[in-house]
Amino acid sequence: MPHSPLLKVENLAFERDDNSVLENIDLSLNSGEIIQIEGANGSGKTTLLRLLTSALQPSAGNIFYKGSPIGECRYQYLSDMLYIGHQPAVKLTLTAEENLRWMVNSSAKTNQLSIADALAGVGLAGYSDIPCYTLSAGQHRRVALARLLISEAALWYLDEPFTAIDKQGVSFLESRLQEHLDSGGVVVLSSHQDLALNNLRKYSLNPPAGQVQ
Amino acid sequence: MSWQWFHRLGSPRWFYHNSARWLAWLCPIAAVVVLGGLVWGLAIAPEDAKQGNSFRIIYLHVPASFLALAGYYIMAIAGAVGLIWKMKLSYMVMKSAAPIGAALTFIALFSGAIWGKPTWGTYWVWDARITSMLILLFLYLGVMALQYAYHSIDAASKASAILALVGTVNIPIIYKSVDWWYTLHQPATIKFTSAPSMHPDMFQPLLVMIIGFYLFYAVALILHTRSEILRRERKTSWVRELLKPKQEFKADKQVGKR
Amino acid sequence: MANSLNSGFLAWLRRDLLLAYRRRGEAASPLVFFVMVSTLIPLGLTPESARLAEVAAGMIWVMALLATLLSVDGLFASDYQDGSLEQLLITPQLLPMPLLGKITAHWLTTGLPLTLVSPLLGLMLSLPASGYLPMICSLALGTACLSLTGAVGAALTVSLRKGGLLLSLLVMPLYMPVIIFGTATVTYAIDGLNWLPPLAILGALFAASIALCPLAAAGALRITSAN
């Protein structure tokens, strides 16, 4: 019996108002593998990631987690997943520490690292008590990315995680991703950046052919 | 196998082609029944002892109120079918049902006001039924407004389907509470209770008018849905094919129908 | 599982309360609106206390309804803009529970303060003494219904740029039963009747809303956030 991959996407399609946005998406990820989604603006990178998170319902196709469709293991799938979207979901009136604590509390699987250590890890050591409206866009993203240090979820879906992040931050993020992969996790991310990671595959999205004019 | 008809019904193309045949029958029947009912009710039926000729407006008012309420349920059921079976056609039916229902509600309110002047001496009375009708009109307007607020057809359809369903749950509650509210505040001078039994000579034409309005409603809904189908499916090959040969002529005709 | 259901509710409740606390000025505006409009009534109607007493119950209820309507618009708006709503949609917990947490927070920050301030307005509008307790009871239950129903409207309009006005159009007809039984509770008491029956119906409306509205709001959010 062939063992089933951690995450498998079969023939996934999504249409909006009868226009096809994504077609025939097939992906398969074993533990320790990472897929980088590439494509022009508007080619559906965010849509694909949101389909994976199950926030959007596909119009056709299936997503399997450990061999079973995610509709049948919804709770398990969602608690094993971490998604950082286009917008960092940072509340401006809360402090960095409160934001992170809340994000962590609402996700199921976490390790023992303290909130303060995680913020220090993403270079926000002195900022934990300051309301987020005084921070920059890049720092907002760092607050969200600090979740990666605490999370024990196996599936990471990251939508343009390098936006507004400086060089030093990128290399830090790379090393954290490698750590996650080495411990058996899986990453799907969209980015235009070239990444130096093992087991990296690229998946290019093209606008679906045969679209009705 | 037995579900095949259901899926065929869900195809806008199938509906468009077959509804033309249904209309060929429905239109004349509806016209005959409505006209017959009108003549019977307005000219032949006897005059009311107390209200004189002004009572005859019930031949318009009552059927319109019937259909206004039934129309909301038709709209909500169409929306529910769309949400459950993801059937595109039923969303189109739902969208078409909203303005027709709103128009009928308005007719019911308007004819009620005209009737109110000679009967109560004023155009508007906060009567339980009138108030409920007014709230029903607001419910219709809400569904229509939500429908037009979204650019995306999918979002518009699903969101207004949910709103219609929420309204469906609420309508009985609203009707009952307005009824109750009215008995609480009912002024002693205006006792508005419908005659316990209508004379058959007056009732029979009313029945004909109600049936006529149902038929008319069906015709209006089918016509509206057909134009909605053409609008939404305009990019598909079959609609292009349909509009191709005598393009200008057909286009004119379609505008005329609306 | 039961524990995780609960934590979804409490986590979002706590968060929204904290957010409201941080923006106290903004959170207080429905309350200020409520009090300010009530000064318009004697100006527009009459300063005579006998005539004010007649309309006081209804006026207080209408203003409470409008104040709730003003604030319910923001229930999901900022979460939609900053991406928190996306995170909410993918919590492992069943969506209605976190939503109920958010709605409860909304009631605690608008409906409850309105209820607590209402005796002051009753005083200003010369509400008869027998009406105070029924008014407080009916407002507490009724504003909870308003928050719950309003959440469905807010979920339906969250992705629209000018959703606020549309929201009131959608939700206002659904508010009618609440205002009917809310005012009836107070007027019954003033007229010396037993005011518990209308209050009981208000309780029934509340029970129905708390069961159905979070479900409807959850369904609506999944649809409106999809584009």
XYZ file of C-alpha atoms in Angstrom:
698
model
C 0.000 0.000 0.000
C 1.441 3.368 -1.018
C 1.528 5.742 1.912
C -0.573 8.842 1.466
C 1.108 12.254 1.369
C 0.496 14.728 4.168
C -1.348 17.076 1.866
C -2.809 16.230 -1.484
C -4.775 18.470 -3.819
C -6.643 16.868 -6.664
C -8.015 18.631 -9.699
C -8.944 21.735 -7.722
C -10.891 24.460 -9.526
C -12.478 27.708 -8.511
C -14.763 29.955 -10.471
C -16.241 33.317 -9.683
C -19.346 34.503 -11.522
C -18.859 31.803 -14.174
C -15.300 32.922 -14.852
C -12.687 30.352 -14.113
C -10.092 31.661 -11.658
C -8.187 28.423 -11.079
C -8.318 25.134 -12.963
C -6.783 21.680 -12.644
C -4.622 22.354 -9.630
C -2.804 19.202 -8.527
C -0.392 19.315 -5.623
C 1.141 16.697 -3.415
C 3.296 17.381 -0.383
C 5.095 14.920 1.865
C 6.439 16.030 5.198
C 9.497 18.215 4.877
C 8.494 19.621 1.511
C 7.801 23.191 0.517
C 6.006 24.592 -2.506
C 6.463 28.126 -3.690
C 3.549 29.408 -5.757
C 4.543 31.795 -8.481
C 2.511 33.762 -10.940
C 1.687 37.200 -12.198
C -0.573 39.506 -10.241
C -4.131 38.275 -10.445
C -3.147 34.724 -11.365
C -4.903 33.387 -8.278
C -2.118 32.868 -5.714
C -4.160 34.219 -2.836
C -7.244 32.364 -4.034
C -5.327 29.090 -4.073
C -4.043 29.648 -0.545
C -7.505 30.552 0.690
C -8.879 27.416 -0.948
C -6.264 25.414 0.930
C -7.315 27.012 4.213
C -10.931 26.082 3.405
C -12.022 29.705 3.786
C -13.184 29.402 0.181
C -15.127 26.461 -1.178
C -13.719 25.021 -4.422
C -16.141 24.631 -7.308
C -14.545 21.281 -8.116
C -11.848 18.986 -6.807
C -10.723 17.797 -3.405
C -8.144 18.457 -0.738
C -6.883 15.482 1.285
C -5.113 15.673 4.618
C -3.325 12.480 5.603
C -5.415 10.656 3.041
C -8.883 11.780 4.058
C -10.878 14.648 2.539
C -10.685 17.760 4.699
C -14.452 17.904 4.945
C -14.258 14.742 7.050
C -11.448 15.848 9.350
C -12.183 19.543 9.496
C -11.338 20.082 13.141
C -8.093 18.172 12.957
C -7.078 19.832 9.697
C -7.792 23.357 10.856
C -6.055 22.908 14.186
C -3.002 21.581 12.379
C -2.861 24.614 10.109
C -1.388 28.069 10.337
C -2.292 30.732 7.803
C -0.826 34.196 7.529
C -2.681 36.173 4.936
C -2.075 39.269 2.901
C -3.180 41.435 5.775
C -1.388 40.630 9.004
C -4.567 40.644 11.168
C -2.900 42.964 13.643
C -5.203 45.131 15.736
C -3.827 48.661 15.832
C -5.086 49.540 19.284
C -3.594 46.461 20.921
C 0.073 46.169 21.820
C 2.344 43.768 19.972
C 2.288 41.429 22.926
C -1.514 41.427 23.183
C -1.860 40.857 19.476
C 0.478 37.898 19.499
C -0.982 36.425 22.665
C -4.422 36.556 21.168
C -3.355 35.004 17.857
C -1.591 32.220 19.719
C -4.499 31.538 22.047
C -6.854 31.146 19.149
C -4.652 28.539 17.450
C -4.593 25.075 18.866
C -1.032 23.775 18.710
C 1.755 25.777 20.271
C 5.130 25.130 21.878
C 6.554 26.388 25.134
C 8.219 29.525 23.825
C 7.053 32.627 25.673
C 5.357 35.534 23.913
C 8.185 37.881 24.873
C 10.818 35.519 23.469
C 8.898 35.162 20.239
C 8.660 38.939 19.823
C 12.371 39.221 20.608
C 12.955 36.514 18.009
C 11.427 38.645 15.259
C 13.329 41.727 16.405
C 10.576 43.451 18.335
C 12.215 43.107 21.735
C 11.572 46.627 23.008
C 8.207 47.068 21.415
C 5.973 44.634 23.246
C 4.122 47.275 25.308
C 3.575 49.780 22.527
C 0.227 50.006 20.709
C 0.605 48.750 17.177
C -0.557 51.948 15.492
C 2.847 53.400 16.272
C 4.630 50.549 14.468
C 5.464 50.364 10.756
C 3.929 48.044 8.177
C 6.992 45.819 8.284
C 6.764 45.596 12.055
C 3.076 44.647 11.823
C 4.087 41.796 9.606
C 6.781 40.791 12.049
C 4.172 40.577 14.784
C 2.183 38.182 12.619
C 5.304 36.236 11.665
C 6.176 35.773 15.330
C 3.407 33.190 15.287
C 5.739 30.985 13.263
C 8.088 30.779 16.244
C 5.387 29.547 18.584
C 3.296 27.410 16.283
C 3.500 23.639 16.273
C 1.066 23.305 13.380
C 2.276 21.017 10.618
C 0.808 22.950 7.694
C 1.945 26.481 7.079
C 0.236 28.586 4.440
C 1.917 31.930 3.964
C 0.667 34.581 1.561
C 3.532 36.870 0.543
C 5.281 36.601 3.921
C 8.243 38.711 2.754
C 6.215 41.823 1.942
C 7.650 44.863 3.751
C 10.313 42.719 5.453
C 13.967 43.809 5.342
C 16.925 41.659 4.272
C 17.809 40.523 7.738
C 14.203 39.528 8.350
C 14.117 37.479 5.162
C 17.125 35.393 6.107
C 15.694 34.880 9.577
C 12.420 33.724 8.075
C 14.259 31.365 5.750
C 16.039 29.696 8.599
C 12.799 29.317 10.532
C 11.141 27.732 7.490
C 14.042 25.310 7.131
C 13.692 24.362 10.788
C 10.009 23.696 10.315
C 10.659 21.546 7.240
C 13.382 19.591 9.004
C 10.975 18.752 11.797
C 8.543 17.240 9.301
C 6.297 20.184 8.529
C 4.963 21.359 5.213
C 4.901 24.879 3.757
C 2.949 26.396 0.893
C 3.830 30.005 0.283
C 3.413 32.598 -2.404
C 6.356 34.851 -3.071
C 8.377 36.441 -5.827
C 11.549 36.074 -3.810
C 14.171 33.401 -4.591
C 14.554 31.223 -1.530
C 17.488 29.101 -0.479
C 15.720 26.093 0.985
C 16.019 22.341 0.587
C 13.209 20.367 -0.986
C 11.760 23.492 -2.561
C 9.515 23.067 -5.556
C 7.978 25.832 -7.577
C 4.471 25.815 -8.888
C 3.546 28.402 -11.485
C 0.021 29.569 -11.934
C -1.057 30.719 -15.335
C -4.355 32.337 -16.048
C -6.636 29.493 -17.166
C -6.706 28.997 -20.888
C -9.877 29.080 -22.928
C -11.509 31.832 -20.940
C -14.619 33.254 -22.501
C -14.053 36.736 -23.687
C -32.473 8.730 -12.937
C -35.579 10.114 -11.321
C -33.654 13.291 -10.551
C -32.950 14.027 -14.173
C -35.890 16.373 -14.570
C -34.659 18.314 -11.579
C -31.249 18.921 -13.067
C -32.729 19.750 -16.433
C -34.926 22.284 -14.714
C -31.784 23.792 -13.291
C -30.388 24.509 -16.726
C -31.150 28.080 -17.776
C -30.956 27.081 -21.408
C -33.533 24.328 -21.024
C -35.780 26.702 -19.105
C -35.454 29.454 -21.671
C -36.423 27.219 -24.552
C -39.322 25.496 -22.841
C -40.753 28.493 -21.055
C -41.545 29.987 -24.467
C -43.936 27.085 -24.986
C -45.459 27.462 -21.523
C -45.982 31.166 -22.088
C -47.892 30.513 -25.288
C -50.497 28.768 -23.129
C -50.231 30.741 -19.913
C -50.491 34.250 -21.356
C -53.907 33.855 -23.001
C -55.330 31.900 -20.052
C -54.119 34.507 -17.567
C -55.494 37.332 -19.707
C -58.904 35.669 -20.031
C -59.206 34.856 -16.322
C -58.082 38.312 -15.163
C -60.305 40.151 -17.636
C -63.236 37.863 -16.907
C -62.799 38.321 -13.174
C -62.524 42.085 -13.551
C -65.694 42.402 -15.602
C -67.543 40.062 -13.272
C -66.340 41.820 -10.162
C -66.560 45.428 -11.311
C -69.712 45.317 -13.428
C -71.818 42.274 -12.615
C -71.340 41.603 -8.898
C -73.903 43.345 -6.655
C -73.204 46.560 -4.829
C -72.272 46.381 -1.149
C -75.037 47.407 1.224
C -72.882 49.690 3.372
C -69.929 50.659 1.239
C -71.599 51.018 -2.116
C -69.386 50.659 -5.155
C -66.138 51.490 -3.367
C -65.928 47.958 -2.024
C -65.161 46.730 -5.552
C -61.524 47.641 -5.103
C -61.138 44.432 -3.097
C -61.104 42.612 -6.431
C -57.714 44.187 -6.929
C -56.641 44.657 -3.348
C -57.199 41.181 -1.969
C -55.530 39.196 -4.778
C -52.575 41.606 -4.778
C -52.121 41.164 -1.013
C -52.347 37.384 -1.401
C -49.670 37.314 -4.050
C -47.487 39.840 -2.251
C -47.163 37.484 0.688
C -47.013 34.284 -1.348
C -44.411 35.934 -3.574
C -42.078 36.432 -0.645
C -42.219 32.738 0.110
C -41.713 31.847 -3.538
C -38.663 34.104 -3.555
C -37.296 32.620 -0.332
C -37.855 29.032 -1.486
C -36.084 29.794 -4.758
C -33.202 31.216 -2.742
C -33.083 28.161 -0.498
C -33.027 25.834 -3.502
C -30.126 27.853 -4.860
C -28.184 27.649 -1.617
C -28.789 23.932 -1.135
C -28.466 22.556 -4.659
C -26.282 25.372 -6.052
C -28.758 25.831 -8.864
C -28.117 28.956 -10.894
C -31.607 29.138 -12.346
C -33.259 29.366 -8.961
C -31.148 32.407 -8.086
C -32.422 34.035 -11.251
C -35.997 33.194 -10.252
C -35.319 34.654 -6.817
C -33.963 37.869 -8.255
C -36.926 38.189 -10.607
C -39.461 37.511 -7.867
C -38.312 40.442 -5.730
C -39.427 43.413 -7.866
C -42.669 41.669 -8.862
C -43.494 41.002 -5.227
C -42.576 44.543 -4.236
C -44.823 45.930 -6.988
C -47.731 43.767 -5.823
C -47.184 44.885 -2.233
C -47.252 48.451 -3.414
C -50.472 47.843 -5.352
C -52.022 46.313 -2.250
C -51.027 49.311 -0.138
C -52.083 51.825 -2.767
C -55.472 50.252 -3.416
C -55.976 49.951 0.333
C -55.341 53.676 0.703
C -57.783 54.550 -2.089
C -60.385 52.337 -0.462
C -59.647 53.840 2.940
C -60.626 57.366 1.909
C -64.365 56.762 1.372
C -64.537 54.074 4.057
C -62.558 55.556 6.937
C -62.341 59.134 5.745
C -58.552 59.017 5.521
C -55.974 57.559 3.177
C -53.797 56.068 5.841
C -54.756 54.241 8.988
C -52.342 52.316 11.180
C -54.359 49.177 10.798
C -52.711 45.849 11.584
C -52.921 44.540 8.053
C -51.772 47.751 6.420
C -48.831 48.004 8.788
C -47.825 44.408 8.106
C -48.030 45.107 4.371
C -45.791 48.125 4.785
C -43.224 46.050 6.659
C -43.437 43.417 3.930
C -42.647 46.134 1.393
C -39.580 47.071 3.453
C -38.497 43.427 3.502
C -38.768 43.262 -0.274
C -36.847 46.506 -0.669
C -34.110 45.141 1.576
C -33.668 42.039 -0.580
C -33.602 44.154 -3.734
C -31.140 46.635 -2.275
C -28.789 43.856 -1.201
C -29.106 42.250 -4.613
C -27.994 45.445 -6.337
C -25.309 46.327 -3.801
C -22.961 43.528 -4.853
C -21.046 43.585 -8.105
C -20.403 39.875 -7.969
C -23.431 37.891 -9.089
C -22.541 34.946 -6.834
C -22.273 37.088 -3.729
C -25.437 39.032 -4.554
C -27.439 35.852 -5.084
C -26.281 34.032 -1.985
C -26.433 37.036 0.326
C -29.954 37.971 -0.701
C -31.014 34.321 -0.456
C -29.907 34.305 3.177
C -31.694 37.586 3.813
C -34.866 36.230 2.211
C -34.686 33.154 4.439
C -34.168 35.245 7.547
C -37.178 37.301 6.473
C -39.224 34.142 6.007
C -38.606 33.107 9.588
C -39.540 36.598 10.698
C -42.706 37.191 8.695
C -45.024 35.105 10.883
C -43.523 36.704 13.987
C -43.933 40.177 12.517
C -47.525 39.492 11.449
C -48.485 38.077 14.819
C -46.861 40.880 16.777
C -48.374 43.600 14.603
C -51.761 41.951 15.061
C -51.271 41.905 18.785
C -50.026 45.502 18.785
C -53.140 46.586 16.931
C -55.567 44.964 19.347
C -53.657 46.702 22.127
C -54.093 50.149 20.618
C -57.297 49.660 18.668
C -59.322 52.870 18.856
C -62.937 52.218 19.744
C -64.326 54.319 16.896
C -62.847 52.320 14.032
C -63.906 48.715 14.252
C -62.371 47.031 11.298
C -63.454 43.450 11.101
C -64.080 41.928 7.718
C -67.600 40.727 7.128
C -67.847 37.235 8.611
C -69.379 35.823 5.477
C -69.350 37.283 2.016
C -72.272 36.810 -0.261
C -71.440 34.156 -2.863
C -72.240 36.599 -5.666
C -69.452 38.799 -4.391
C -67.124 36.002 -3.383
C -67.068 34.035 -6.628
C -65.584 36.821 -8.753
C -63.007 37.383 -6.011
C -61.987 33.753 -6.260
C -61.640 34.117 -10.023
C -59.489 37.206 -9.541
C -57.237 35.404 -7.081
C -56.708 32.576 -9.555
C -56.167 35.152 -12.289
C -53.532 36.925 -10.214
C -51.704 33.670 -9.606
C -51.606 33.051 -13.350
C -50.521 36.626 -13.998
C -47.804 36.240 -11.390
C -46.528 33.103 -13.104
C -46.405 34.902 -16.453
C -44.595 37.905 -14.991
C -42.107 35.710 -13.154
C -41.323 33.641 -16.246
C -40.885 36.722 -18.424
C -38.635 38.379 -15.882
C -36.597 35.225 -15.401
C -36.163 34.866 -19.159
C -34.688 38.334 -19.482
C -32.488 37.658 -16.455
C -31.248 34.448 -18.122
C -30.314 36.329 -21.265
C -28.508 38.969 -19.247
C -26.483 36.552 -17.138
C -25.784 34.014 -19.845
C -24.984 36.576 -22.532
C -21.432 35.276 -22.830
C -22.431 31.685 -23.503
C -22.536 30.328 -27.001
C -26.236 29.467 -27.012
C -27.374 32.969 -26.175
C -25.013 34.419 -28.770
C -26.392 31.968 -31.266
C -29.905 32.985 -30.294
C -29.244 36.665 -30.736
C -27.102 36.374 -33.833
C -29.275 36.027 -36.967
C -31.565 38.984 -36.487
C -29.599 40.643 -33.834
C -31.161 44.104 -33.883
C -34.679 42.827 -34.189
C -34.314 40.404 -31.300
C -32.602 42.927 -29.112
C -35.437 45.378 -29.647
C -37.950 42.768 -28.754
C -36.165 41.963 -25.545
C -36.110 45.586 -24.489
C -39.790 45.785 -25.273
C -40.564 42.882 -22.996
C -38.988 44.493 -19.996
C -14.523 19.393 22.271
C -16.845 21.169 24.666
C -13.886 22.970 26.110
C -12.715 24.171 22.723
C -16.201 25.412 21.845
C -16.173 27.407 25.001
C -12.732 28.830 24.430
C -13.756 30.136 21.033
C -16.589 32.025 22.664
C -14.570 33.423 25.547
C -11.494 34.288 23.504
C -13.414 36.463 21.060
C -15.546 37.962 23.797
C -12.487 38.988 25.757
C -10.735 40.349 22.711
C -13.646 42.506 21.567
C -14.136 43.840 25.075
C -10.464 44.770 25.244
C -10.690 46.458 21.848
C -13.749 48.415 22.932
C -11.962 49.423 26.119
C -9.019 50.744 24.109
C -11.339 52.853 21.987
C -13.562 54.046 24.787
C -14.405 57.312 23.068
C -15.708 55.556 20.004
C -17.499 52.895 22.010
C -19.322 55.538 24.034
C -20.779 57.336 21.014
C -24.014 55.276 20.773
C -24.598 56.115 24.401
C -24.007 59.824 23.828
C -26.302 59.661 20.819
C -28.955 58.017 22.969
C -28.814 60.787 25.559
C -28.525 63.647 23.094
C -31.483 62.673 20.949
C -33.606 62.529 24.056
C -33.052 66.256 24.580
C -34.453 66.843 21.110
C -37.780 65.308 22.003
C -39.000 67.969 24.454
C -37.690 70.607 22.043
C -39.527 69.136 19.085
C -42.645 67.934 20.870
C -43.536 69.703 24.080
C -41.963 70.462 27.448
C -45.238 69.561 29.162
C -44.497 66.625 31.405
C -47.951 65.051 31.098
C -47.646 64.763 27.341
C -44.025 63.683 27.494
C -44.984 60.912 29.894
C -47.346 59.505 27.271
C -44.663 59.053 24.643
C -41.647 58.469 26.905
C -41.646 54.677 26.720
C -41.940 54.542 22.950
C -39.363 57.285 22.433
C -36.788 55.652 24.666
C -37.257 52.388 22.811
C -36.974 53.984 19.356
C -33.788 55.777 20.381
C -32.302 52.611 21.839
C -33.038 50.869 18.554
C -31.378 53.609 16.516
C -28.360 53.711 18.807
C -27.879 49.959 18.426
C -28.287 50.240 14.685
C -25.572 52.895 14.546
C -23.059 50.718 16.310
C -23.807 47.278 14.898
C -22.332 48.359 11.570
C -18.847 48.180 13.057
C -19.234 44.657 14.403
C -17.204 43.022 11.631
C -15.953 46.039 9.655
C -12.501 46.470 11.193
C -11.940 42.714 11.360
C -12.693 42.511 7.664
C -10.266 45.287 6.833
C -7.269 44.059 8.795
C -7.585 40.378 7.963
C -8.784 39.140 11.352
C -12.020 37.959 9.787
C -10.037 35.628 7.531
C -8.456 34.136 10.627
C -11.850 33.857 12.284
C -13.241 31.876 9.354
C -10.547 29.223 9.727
C -10.677 28.685 13.472
C -11.159 24.993 14.195
C -14.080 25.895 16.456
C -17.553 26.028 14.999
C -17.990 29.528 13.648
C -21.217 30.475 15.488
C -19.485 30.231 18.872
C -16.810 32.894 18.280
C -19.499 35.007 16.600
C -21.679 34.699 19.670
C -18.691 35.914 21.650
C -18.381 38.974 19.439
C -22.115 39.663 19.627
C -22.068 39.340 23.406
C -19.236 41.845 23.539
C -21.286 44.173 21.368
C -24.246 43.901 23.715
C -22.060 44.454 26.778
C -20.644 47.620 25.233
C -23.860 49.087 23.760
C -27.070 47.406 24.915
C -26.119 47.130 28.555
C -24.926 50.759 28.930
C -28.093 51.932 27.151
C -30.160 49.925 29.599
C -28.299 51.345 32.562
C -28.639 54.928 31.363
C -32.320 54.597 30.458
C -33.646 55.509 33.960
C -31.957 58.889 33.538
C -33.797 59.409 30.263
C -36.984 58.215 31.900
C -36.495 60.960 34.439
C -35.913 63.573 31.750
C -39.008 62.499 29.827
C -41.123 62.170 32.995
C -41.759 58.471 32.692
C -44.250 57.363 35.389
C -42.587 55.646 38.317
C -44.177 52.260 37.671
C -42.466 52.102 34.265
C -38.819 52.037 35.361
C -38.326 48.414 36.288
C -40.187 47.069 33.225
C -38.202 49.456 31.029
C -34.886 48.216 32.369
C -35.917 44.560 32.037
C -37.311 44.970 28.527
C -34.340 47.018 27.301
C -31.861 44.467 28.652
C -33.588 41.598 26.827
C -34.590 43.618 23.781
C -31.217 45.177 23.013
C -29.732 41.680 23.112
C -32.213 40.700 20.367
C -31.217 43.814 18.439
C -27.514 42.975 18.661
C -28.133 39.403 17.523
C -30.327 40.355 14.564
C -28.055 43.241 13.692
C -25.113 40.863 13.487
C -26.802 39.031 10.604
C -27.215 42.315 8.755
C -23.645 43.330 9.515
C -22.394 39.984 8.203
C -24.396 40.404 4.995
C -22.971 43.850 4.294
C -19.437 43.553 5.641
C -17.640 43.589 2.296
C -19.617 46.511 0.903
C -18.011 49.906 1.041
C -21.149 51.774 2.030
C -22.746 49.036 4.030
C -23.983 51.150 6.909
C -27.066 52.639 5.335
C -27.969 49.411 3.582
C -27.587 47.564 6.863
C -30.284 49.687 8.505
C -32.574 49.075 5.538
C -32.125 45.308 5.881
C -32.393 45.069 9.619
C -35.043 47.638 10.517
C -38.074 45.545 9.436
C -36.725 42.635 11.469
C -36.640 44.869 14.547
C -40.398 45.517 14.535
C -41.483 42.690 16.882
C -38.832 43.670 19.429
C -39.956 47.276 19.585
C -43.626 46.284 19.775
C -43.160 44.025 22.776
C -40.523 46.249 24.336
C -42.794 49.283 24.460
C -45.760 47.136 25.390
C -43.952 45.892 28.498
C -43.506 49.464 29.700
C -46.973 50.732 28.759
C -48.599 47.699 30.379
C -46.844 48.515 33.631
C -47.812 52.199 33.431
C -51.436 51.265 32.797
C -51.345 49.042 35.855
C -51.566 45.773 33.951
C -49.434 42.677 34.420
C -46.338 43.421 32.352
C -44.783 39.984 32.538
C -46.542 38.470 29.483
C -45.048 40.891 26.911
C -41.705 40.574 28.650
C -42.002 36.795 28.369
C -42.592 37.123 24.629
C -39.511 39.312 24.428
C -37.695 36.495 26.191
C -38.995 34.048 23.599
C -37.763 36.325 20.806
C -34.395 36.434 22.527
C -34.260 32.649 22.784
C -35.082 32.293 19.100
C -32.522 34.926 18.091
C -29.704 33.470 20.143
C -30.309 30.087 18.558
C -30.671 31.216 14.942
C -28.824 34.510 14.443
C -25.252 33.265 15.024
C -25.920 30.472 12.508
C -27.281 32.882 9.919
C -24.429 35.314 10.535
C -21.885 32.514 10.116
C -23.430 31.491 6.805
C -23.525 35.086 5.658
C -19.894 35.743 6.586
C -18.690 32.751 4.590
C -20.467 34.156 1.551
C -19.602 37.810 1.845
C -15.951 37.263 2.673
C -15.495 35.052 -0.390
C -14.853 37.970 -2.690
